[in-house]
Amino acid sequence: MSDMKVKDLADNIGITPDRLVEQLNEAGVTVSKATDSITEEQKQTLLTFLEARHGKESGNTISKPKKITLKRKSTSEIKLGASSRQGGKTVSVEVRKKRTYVKRSAAEEAEAEAELQRQKDAEEKAIADAKAEEIRLEEEVKQQQEQELREREALEAKEAAREAAAVEDAVAAEKQAEEEARLAAEEEKKALAAEAKAKKSTKKVVETTKLTASEIAHKKLEEADARRRAANIARQEAEQALKARKKAREEEAVLEKQRAKEKAAAEVEAKKQKEARKERDAAAAKTKGADKPADGAGARRGGRNARGDKFERAELHITQGKGRRKKKKGRGAAHASPIIETSSEHGFTLPTEPVVRDVDVPETISVSELALRMSVKAAEVIKALMGLGTMATINQVLDQDTALIVVEDMGHNPKAIQDNALELALEISDEEVGEAIHRAPVVTVMGHVDHGKTSLLDYIRNTKVTTGEAGGITQHIGAYKVETSRGEITFLDTPGHAAFTEMRQRGAKVTDIVVLVVAADDGVMPQTIEAVKHAKEAGALLIIAVNKMDKEEANPDRVKTELGNHDVIPEDWGGDVPFIPVSALTGKGVDELLDTISLQAEMLELKAPIEGAAKGTVIEARLDKGRGTIVTVLVQSGTLKKGDIVVVGQEYGRVRALFNENAEALKSAGPSTPVEVLGLSGTPASGDELQVAPDERKAREIATFRKTKARELVMAKQQAAKLEDMFNKMESGDVKTLNVVVKADVHGSAEAVSQSLLNLSTDLVKVRVVASGVGGINETDAQLAGASDAILIGFNVRADNTARRIIAEKGLDVQYFSIIYDLIDVVTSAMTGMLDDVYKDEIIGLARVDEVFSSPKFGDIAGCLVTEGTIKRANPIRVLRDNVVIYEGELESLRRFKDDVNEVKSGVECGIGVKDYTDVQAGDQIEVFERVLMKPML
C-alpha cells in the first residue's frame, strides 16, 4: 500500500491530527506536522505500540492458541434385514465427535498450584495433628492402665494382708484353744489326785450335791476343747475363702489378658483401615489435581466422590444388595449413594374394635385436654357438647359435671378425681394431735329478729363476765366465753334478719348446742322455723329459751304448741327438748338456762385434742385500716400459737397477734376458744377452715392452688353458654339491669347484703352485684362503679378522700346504710324507677252506627247513637264488628247536626268521622278510649 499523510490517517481513525502526531512520536515514528507522510510499516509500529499500552498482545507476534477444538468424524454402515421381495438395505451412519480443550492462563496455573500446595500442607498438618492426638491418647490410655494396675495391686495387697491377718488370727485362736485344753487337762489330773487323797484321809460322807474339783476341771476341759474345735473350723473356713479369692483373681487376670489382646487386635485393624483410607484420599487428591477441568464440573464430580468416600466408611444400617434402588446408567452410576435400610411395615394398625379408655376428669378441664385424654380430636368433643346444648371452643374450660357427661356419651369410662394432693398435706393424723381432753361447749344463740337474743346475751355477759372488761369487741365479733359454776361456755351470736341465713347456717355447723330464743308474746316466726331446720341439719342439741316472760301478754304454752307443730316436743310433753322460761330484762331463768347448757354438754362428753397443730373455723372477718385483716376464728382442736403459719381458705399468713373477746393479747388458744387473728394476706370468707401449715412455702402453694381452682370454676360456669339460656334470653326480651357495688364492714354482712339484693331481682329488673368486699370504699371501687354504671352501697363503711373525689367528678350515686331494712327499701325504689311507663286503656264511651253518610269534605260519616259513656273529640277509637276489633285509629270529626262539638253524651245522636278508614258499616260499634298512666310495679 502507498504512503499516506498523517492528516488523512487522522481523519480515517477519527482523532485530531495533533493527537496522532503525538502518538506516532511516542511509538518511535518521527513526524513533525500533519502533512508529513507515513509508511505502512510505521502504521503497524503505531498499532503494536497502542496494543501494548492497552494490555493486548501485538498483532504481528505469533500467539499460541488458548483453546483447541478437536473434531472427529467416522462413517459406518448398518445393514438392515432383507424383505421377501428385495435384498438387504444398507444405511450409512456418520458419527461426529467434538471436544474442546482450554489452556489456562499463567495466573490460573499459579493459583491452581498454590491451591494444591495449600491442600497438601493442610493434609500434612491434619496427619501430623492426628498422629500427635493419637500419641496423646495412647499416653493417656497407658497412664490410665498403669494407674488402674497400681490401684488393683494395692487393693490386692490390702486384701491379701487382710486375708493373711484373718488366717493368722484363726491359727492364733486355735493355738490358744489348744493351750487352754492342755491346761484344763493338767488341772483335771491334779484335781483327781487331790480328790483321791482326800477320800483316804476323810471318812465322813458329805450328802451335798456340790460339784467336786475334778468335775469342775472336767467341765473346763470340755469348754476348752469346744473352743479349740471352733477355732479350727474358723481357720479352715478362712483358708478356703483365701483359696477361692485367689482363684477368682487368677480367672480375672486371664480374662483381662484376653480383653487386652482383643483390644490390641482391634487397634491394629483400625490403624490398617485408617492407612488405607489415607492412601485412597491421597490418590483421589492427586487425580483431582491432575485432571481438574476449568469449568468446575470436575470439581463437582470430585465433591461427589468425596461424599461417596464418606458414605463408604459408614457402617450403620447399610445394605449392599437388598432394598437398593435401581442401578443408575451412565457416568454417574459409580457415584450412587448407598441406601439406608428401612422397614416396609406401617406404624399404625387399624383397631379391630372400639377402644374404651378410663378417663380421669379433674374439677376443671379444657376441651383440648379432655380430647387428648380420650385420644380423639377436639372437634369431636365440641360436636358432643353441641349435642348437649353447649357452645364451646377448643380452649374453653369445662366443669367436672359437664366433662363427665361428655366422656360417658363418647363411650369411655369417666373417673372423677380431686386435685387435692396439696390439701392432704395439711391433714393431721390422730397420732400427731395426741390425746383428747374435755373442752367447753360451743353454744349458738338463734331466733327471730327482735325476740331478745342480743338482750339475753348482754345480760349473761354483764353479770357473768369479769367486771371491767373491754366490751367493744364482743358485740362486733359475736363470740365470747362465759364462766359458770359448771365450767366455761363459748357463745356465738347470730343475726335474726332473713338476710343473714348463711351466717346462721354457718353458726349451726360449728356449734354443739343451739339456744333458740322465742318471744313469749310473739310466738313462732319464720326465722324461728329456719333456726330449727338449721339445728337439725347440723345435728346440734336444741334448747328453747322462752324470752320476755316479764310481760303480761306472755304465753309460753302458745310457744310450745306452735313449736310442737314443727316436731319440737317439750320435755313436759314427753319430748327431749328443754323449754326454759327466761327474762332478759329481770334475769329470771338465766342461771337455770346456763345450768341446762352445762348439763347437756356433760351428757355430750365433748372432747378435743389440745396438743398438735390447730384447726378452726372462721366466724367473721373484717379489714381494719390500722391493723389490717382481722379474722375471728373459733379454735376447734389443737392449740393455735402466735407465730404459726396458717392457711385460711384462699389466704395465708403468719399469726402476728392473738386477742380474746376482751381485747387481751394471748400467746396461744386452745379448743372452743374464739380469738381474733392478725397477720393474714387477705380477708377470707366466713366459714373457711383454718389449718396450720408446716412452713410458709407450703402455705403459699396451697393458697395459690385454691385461688387458681376457684377462678377456673368461676370461668367454667361463666363460659357455659347453654342453648336453653339463649332461649330464655330471647323470651325475656329487654330486661333492665341494676348494677351495684357492695362494701361492708365484715365479710358476713357483705355476703348477706349481696344475697338480699340478688333476691330482689324480678322478671322486669335484674340486680347484678358487680363486686362485693370488706372495708371502706376506695378508689378502685369508685372506678369500677363508674365503668359499670353501678350504685355504690356502703354498709357500715364510708368512702375515703380519693374515692369521694372520683365520686364527685363522675357524679356517681353512693348510698350509706347501717340497717339492712333501709337498704332493701332504697334499692327496691331504685328498681321501680328503672321501669318503663305503664299505660292502661280506659273505655270512656261506646256508640252504635245506624247509618253511613258520604261527605265531600270528610268522606264517609257514621251516623251514631251514643249508648254508653261520653264520646270525646281527638281521642283514639276502635271500630268493632260483631264484637271483634277490625280497626284502631283516631276520631277525626265529631258533629252534632252541622256543628262541631267536643263531646257527645249517652243517648244523643251524632256524626263521627273516622280518620283514614272508609269501611264503616251500619251495625258497627265505635269504642272511644283514653290511655291513663299507671304507677309501675315490680
Short mmCIF file of C-alpha atoms in Angstrom, two decimals, residues 13 57 114 156 208 236 275 280 305 321 356 441 482 494 504 544 562 602 609 620 647 653 671 741 835 861 898 932 936:
data_model
loop_
_atom_site.label_atom_id
_atom_site.label_comp_id
_atom_site.label_asym_id
_atom_site.label_seq_id
_atom_site.Cartn_x
_atom_site.Cartn_y
_atom_site.Cartn_z
CA ILE A 13 -9.50 6.79 12.55
CA GLU A 57 -0.53 -8.72 22.52
CA ALA A 114 -0.91 -22.60 45.12
CA GLU A 156 -4.99 -56.95 96.14
CA THR A 208 -24.45 -82.28 149.43
CA GLN A 236 -10.32 -73.86 107.79
CA GLU A 275 -3.88 -46.01 56.48
CA ARG A 280 -7.30 -43.60 48.89
CA ASN A 305 -16.57 -38.66 45.10
CA GLY A 321 -27.93 -55.72 47.86
CA VAL A 356 -62.65 -47.85 75.75
CA PRO A 441 -69.31 -26.44 124.70
CA VAL A 482 -68.68 -17.16 129.96
CA THR A 494 -76.14 -14.79 115.02
CA ARG A 504 -76.99 -18.63 110.88
CA ILE A 544 -85.69 -23.38 123.77
CA GLU A 562 -96.54 -23.84 117.77
CA GLU A 602 -71.66 -33.09 130.12
CA PRO A 609 -57.02 -32.81 121.40
CA GLU A 620 -66.17 -13.40 110.86
CA VAL A 647 -53.85 -21.31 105.68
CA GLY A 653 -50.02 -15.73 106.64
CA PRO A 671 -60.12 -25.77 121.71
CA VAL A 741 -71.03 -2.39 94.21
CA LEU A 835 -89.27 0.51 84.93
CA ILE A 861 -119.55 9.84 58.13
CA LYS A 898 -123.96 20.64 61.46
CA VAL A 932 -104.05 6.54 81.54
CA PRO A 936 -95.10 0.79 87.53
#
